[in-house]
Coordinates of C-alpha atoms in Angstrom, one line a residue:
X1 CA 26.0 17.0 48.5
X2 CA 22.3 17.6 48.7
X3 CA 22.7 20.5 46.2
X4 CA 24.6 18.3 43.8
X5 CA 21.9 15.6 44.0
X6 CA 19.2 18.2 43.4
X7 CA 21.1 19.6 40.5
X8 CA 21.6 16.2 38.9
X9 CA 18.0 15.5 39.3
X10 CA 17.0 18.7 37.6
X11 CA 19.5 18.0 34.8
X12 CA 18.0 14.6 34.3
X13 CA 14.5 16.0 34.2
X14 CA 15.5 18.6 31.7
X15 CA 17.3 16.1 29.5
X16 CA 14.2 13.9 29.6
X17 CA 12.1 16.9 28.4
X18 CA 14.5 17.7 25.7
X19 CA 14.4 14.0 24.5
X20 CA 10.6 14.0 24.6
X21 CA 10.5 17.2 22.6
X22 CA 13.0 16.0 20.2
X23 CA 11.0 12.8 19.7
X24 CA 7.9 14.8 18.9
X25 CA 9.8 16.9 16.4
X26 CA 11.2 13.8 14.8
X27 CA 7.8 12.1 14.7
X28 CA 5.7 14.9 13.3
X29 CA 2.1 14.3 12.4
X30 CA 2.8 14.5 8.7
X31 CA -0.8 13.6 7.8
X32 CA -2.7 15.3 10.7
X33 CA -6.4 15.1 10.0
X34 CA -6.0 13.7 6.5
X35 CA -8.5 11.0 5.4
X36 CA -7.0 7.9 3.8
X37 CA -8.5 4.9 2.0
X38 CA -6.3 1.8 1.8
X39 CA -7.5 -1.2 -0.1
X40 CA -6.5 -4.8 0.8
X41 CA -5.3 -3.4 4.1
X42 CA -6.1 -6.1 6.7
X43 CA -2.8 -8.0 6.3
X44 CA 0.7 -7.7 5.0
X45 CA 1.9 -4.5 3.2
X46 CA -1.6 -2.9 3.2
X47 CA -2.0 -3.4 6.9
X48 CA 1.4 -1.9 7.6
X49 CA 0.6 1.1 5.4
X50 CA -2.7 1.7 7.1
X51 CA -1.0 1.6 10.5
X52 CA 1.7 4.0 9.5
X53 CA -0.7 6.5 7.9
X54 CA -2.7 6.5 11.1
X55 CA 0.4 6.8 13.3
X56 CA 1.3 9.9 11.2
X57 CA -2.1 11.5 12.0
X58 CA -4.5 10.3 9.3
X59 CA -8.0 9.0 9.8
X60 CA -7.7 5.7 7.9
X61 CA -10.5 3.5 6.4
X62 CA -9.2 0.0 5.9
X63 CA -10.9 -2.6 3.6
X64 CA -10.9 -6.2 2.6
X65 CA -13.2 -8.7 0.9
X66 CA -14.1 -10.4 4.2
X67 CA -15.8 -8.8 7.1
X68 CA -14.0 -10.8 9.7
X69 CA -10.6 -9.6 8.4
X70 CA -11.8 -6.0 8.5
X71 CA -13.1 -6.4 12.1
X72 CA -9.8 -8.0 13.2
X73 CA -7.6 -5.2 11.6
X74 CA -9.8 -2.4 12.9
X75 CA -9.7 -3.9 16.4
X76 CA -6.0 -4.2 16.4
X77 CA -5.3 -0.7 15.2
X78 CA -7.9 0.9 17.4
X79 CA -6.3 -1.0 20.2
X80 CA -3.2 1.0 19.5
X81 CA -5.1 4.3 19.9
X82 CA -5.2 4.9 16.1
X83 CA -8.1 6.5 14.2
X84 CA -9.1 3.6 12.0
X85 CA -12.4 2.3 10.7
X86 CA -13.2 -0.2 8.0
X87 CA -15.6 -1.6 5.5
X88 CA -15.8 -4.6 3.2
X89 CA -14.6 -3.8 -0.3
X90 CA -14.1 -6.2 -3.2
X91 CA -12.4 -3.7 -5.5
X92 CA -13.8 -5.6 -8.6
X93 CA -17.3 -4.6 -7.6
X94 CA -18.7 -1.2 -8.3
X95 CA -21.0 -1.2 -5.3
X96 CA -18.2 -2.0 -3.0
X97 CA -16.0 0.7 -4.3
X98 CA -18.8 3.2 -4.0
X99 CA -19.4 2.1 -0.4
X100 CA -15.7 2.5 0.5
X101 CA -15.7 6.1 -0.8
X102 CA -19.1 6.9 0.9
X103 CA -17.9 5.5 4.2
X104 CA -14.9 7.8 4.3
X105 CA -17.0 10.9 3.3
X106 CA -19.7 10.1 5.9
X107 CA -17.3 9.5 8.7
X108 CA -14.7 12.1 8.0
X109 CA -16.1 14.6 5.6
X110 CA -13.9 13.9 2.6
X111 CA -10.9 12.1 1.2
X112 CA -7.3 13.2 0.9
X113 CA -5.4 10.0 0.2
X114 CA -6.0 6.8 -1.7
X115 CA -3.6 3.8 -1.5
X116 CA -4.5 1.2 -4.1
X117 CA -3.0 -2.0 -2.9
X118 CA -5.4 -4.8 -4.0
X119 CA -4.0 -7.6 -6.2
X120 CA -4.5 -11.2 -7.1
X121 CA -2.4 -13.9 -8.7
X122 CA -4.5 -16.8 -9.9
X123 CA -1.8 -18.6 -12.0
X124 CA 1.7 -20.1 -11.7
X125 CA 3.4 -21.2 -14.9
X126 CA 4.7 -20.0 -18.3
X127 CA 3.0 -16.9 -19.6
X128 CA 2.0 -18.6 -22.9
X129 CA 0.4 -21.5 -20.9
X130 CA -2.0 -19.1 -19.3
X131 CA -5.4 -19.8 -20.8
X132 CA -8.2 -17.2 -21.5
X133 CA -9.9 -18.5 -18.3
X134 CA -6.8 -17.6 -16.3
X135 CA -6.8 -14.0 -17.7
X136 CA -10.5 -13.8 -17.0
X137 CA -10.2 -15.5 -13.7
X138 CA -13.2 -17.8 -14.3
X139 CA -13.4 -21.5 -13.8
X140 CA -13.5 -23.7 -16.9
X141 CA -17.0 -24.5 -18.2
X142 CA -18.4 -21.5 -16.4
X143 CA -19.9 -18.8 -18.7
X144 CA -20.4 -16.1 -16.0
X145 CA -17.3 -13.9 -16.0
X146 CA -15.7 -13.1 -12.6
X147 CA -13.3 -10.3 -11.9
X148 CA -10.1 -10.9 -14.0
X149 CA -6.5 -10.3 -12.9
X150 CA -6.5 -7.1 -15.0
X151 CA -9.8 -6.0 -13.4
X152 CA -8.4 -6.3 -9.9
X153 CA -4.8 -5.4 -10.4
X154 CA -5.2 -2.6 -12.9
X155 CA -8.7 -1.5 -13.7
X156 CA -9.8 -1.2 -10.1
X157 CA -7.0 1.3 -9.4
X158 CA -8.3 3.5 -12.3
X159 CA -11.9 3.3 -11.1
X160 CA -11.1 4.0 -7.5
X161 CA -9.0 7.0 -8.5
X162 CA -11.9 8.2 -10.6
X163 CA -14.2 7.8 -7.6
X164 CA -12.1 9.8 -5.2
X165 CA -11.0 12.6 -7.4
X166 CA -14.1 14.7 -6.9
X167 CA -13.8 14.4 -3.1
X168 CA -10.1 15.3 -3.3
X169 CA -10.9 18.4 -5.4
X170 CA -13.3 19.6 -2.8
X171 CA -10.4 19.6 -0.3
X172 CA -8.0 21.4 -2.6
X173 CA -6.0 18.3 -3.8
X174 CA -4.8 14.9 -2.7
X175 CA -2.4 12.1 -3.2
X176 CA -2.8 8.6 -4.8
X177 CA -0.3 5.8 -4.3
X178 CA -0.6 2.7 -6.4
X179 CA 1.2 -0.4 -5.1
X180 CA 2.9 -2.2 -8.0
X181 CA 5.9 -4.6 -7.6
X182 CA 9.5 -5.1 -8.4
X183 CA 8.0 -7.7 -10.9
X184 CA 7.1 -4.7 -13.0
X185 CA 10.8 -4.4 -13.8
X186 CA 12.2 -7.9 -13.3
X187 CA 9.4 -10.5 -13.9
X188 CA 9.1 -13.2 -11.3
X189 CA 9.4 -16.7 -13.0
X190 CA 6.0 -18.4 -13.3
X191 CA 3.9 -15.3 -12.6
X192 CA 3.5 -13.9 -16.1
X193 CA 0.0 -12.4 -15.9
X194 CA 0.7 -10.9 -12.5
X195 CA 4.0 -9.4 -13.8
X196 CA 2.3 -7.9 -16.8
X197 CA -0.4 -6.3 -14.6
X198 CA 2.2 -4.8 -12.3
X199 CA 4.1 -3.3 -15.3
X200 CA 0.9 -1.8 -16.4
X201 CA 0.6 0.1 -13.1
X202 CA 3.8 2.0 -13.7
X203 CA 2.3 3.4 -16.9
X204 CA -1.0 4.0 -15.3
X205 CA 0.5 6.1 -12.5
X206 CA 2.4 8.2 -15.1
X207 CA -0.7 8.8 -17.1
X208 CA -2.8 9.7 -14.1
X209 CA -0.1 12.0 -12.8
X210 CA -0.2 14.0 -16.0
X211 CA -4.0 14.2 -16.1
X212 CA -4.5 15.1 -12.4
X213 CA -1.6 17.5 -11.8
X214 CA -3.8 20.5 -12.8
X215 CA -6.2 19.4 -10.0
X216 CA -3.4 19.4 -7.4
X217 CA -3.6 15.6 -7.1
X218 CA -0.3 13.7 -7.1
X219 CA 0.0 10.1 -8.3
X220 CA 2.9 7.9 -7.5
X221 CA 3.8 4.2 -7.4
X222 CA 5.4 1.9 -4.8
X223 CA 7.3 -1.1 -6.2
X224 CA 8.0 -3.5 -3.3
X225 CA 10.4 -6.4 -3.7
X226 CA 10.1 -9.7 -1.9
X227 CA 8.5 -8.7 1.4
X228 CA 7.7 -11.3 4.1
X229 CA 3.9 -11.6 3.8
X230 CA 1.5 -14.4 3.3
X231 CA 1.0 -13.3 -0.3
X232 CA 4.7 -13.8 -1.1
X233 CA 5.1 -17.0 1.0
X234 CA 5.8 -19.1 -2.1
X235 CA 9.2 -17.3 -2.3
X236 CA 10.4 -17.6 1.3
X237 CA 8.7 -20.4 3.1
X238 CA 11.1 -22.9 1.5
X239 CA 14.4 -22.3 3.3
X240 CA 16.6 -23.1 0.2
X241 CA 14.6 -20.7 -2.0
X242 CA 14.8 -18.0 0.7
X243 CA 18.6 -18.3 0.8
X244 CA 18.7 -18.1 -3.0
X245 CA 16.7 -14.9 -3.0
X246 CA 18.9 -13.3 -0.3
X247 CA 21.9 -14.0 -2.4
X248 CA 20.4 -12.0 -5.3
X249 CA 19.9 -8.9 -3.0
X250 CA 22.4 -6.3 -2.1
X251 CA 20.7 -6.1 1.3
X252 CA 21.0 -9.8 2.2
X253 CA 17.5 -10.3 3.7
X254 CA 13.9 -10.3 2.8
X255 CA 12.0 -7.1 3.5
X256 CA 9.4 -6.3 6.1
X257 CA 6.0 -4.7 5.4
X258 CA 6.9 -1.8 7.7
X259 CA 9.7 -0.9 5.4
X260 CA 7.2 -0.1 2.7
X261 CA 4.9 1.9 4.9
X262 CA 7.1 4.9 5.7
X263 CA 7.7 5.5 2.0
X264 CA 3.9 5.7 1.3
X265 CA 3.4 8.1 4.2
X266 CA 6.1 10.3 2.8
X267 CA 4.6 10.2 -0.7
X268 CA 1.2 11.3 0.8
X269 CA 2.7 14.1 2.8
X270 CA 3.6 17.7 2.0
X271 CA 7.3 16.6 2.2
X272 CA 6.6 15.1 -1.3
X273 CA 4.6 18.0 -2.7
X274 CA 6.9 18.2 -5.8
X275 CA 6.9 14.5 -6.5
X276 CA 4.4 13.0 -9.0
X277 CA 4.5 10.3 -11.6
X278 CA 7.3 8.5 -9.9
X279 CA 7.9 4.9 -8.8
X280 CA 9.8 4.2 -5.6
X281 CA 11.3 0.8 -5.4
X282 CA 11.7 -0.9 -2.0
X283 CA 13.5 -4.1 -2.9
X284 CA 16.7 -4.5 -1.0
X285 CA 18.8 -3.4 -4.0
X286 CA 17.2 -5.8 -6.6
X287 CA 17.6 -4.5 -10.2
X288 CA 14.8 -2.1 -11.0
X289 CA 15.1 -0.8 -14.6
X290 CA 13.0 -1.6 -17.6

């Protein structure tokens, strides 16, 4: 009887070792020692992406326009034992973009990954009702121009990519993921300027993919559908509207930020080494064709 108990105990320990080994194999460090910049990454989809990249082995630099948001996100992720630092970055400001790049290089010696996630939506209504002030994102009767919707949602992605390319080249290549939206394919009612900016990102990613392929830098796009974040709250905080959205989806629920994060990690890894210029839609089966 003692021998049987000993044998069972040994078998249990062996099986536990097998399961642990299997778990390590299943959860490879796809991005071990890679350095990643993620903009607008202290909340929502950006935060989930930053967490997943770090879980998969990357050193991640998060950013946001507000220092308190950066501090909170860094504390939360470092509390999980992840290699995460952060800095303030308003992507519409050249000095902030430069500081973001410099921070990563100083801390980690280079850059391998850029996830461009920052976006704004200053307007709700019909596209033709959007005034020039809306497109320029400046208050009426104010002459000083602020960062426009196209500055933040489109131009900043180009300029950040331009800034990181030299650092990626030093390391033999890299990966850029630009976060667009299902609105690029199927415009959201009332969000005309935002929809247009997100459609532009699909073309941007294809153009950059062609230009950067010879430098071994891949550029892809993520197009999330309705994901439960503060940014998309207008679509799901009203129960009737949420139910209406669910009815339009093949997967009858609204997505979670974490369901976007794994796709980005994959696109940044060697498992996606032959993928560039593509857009991956994560939208619960919502229509996604131009």
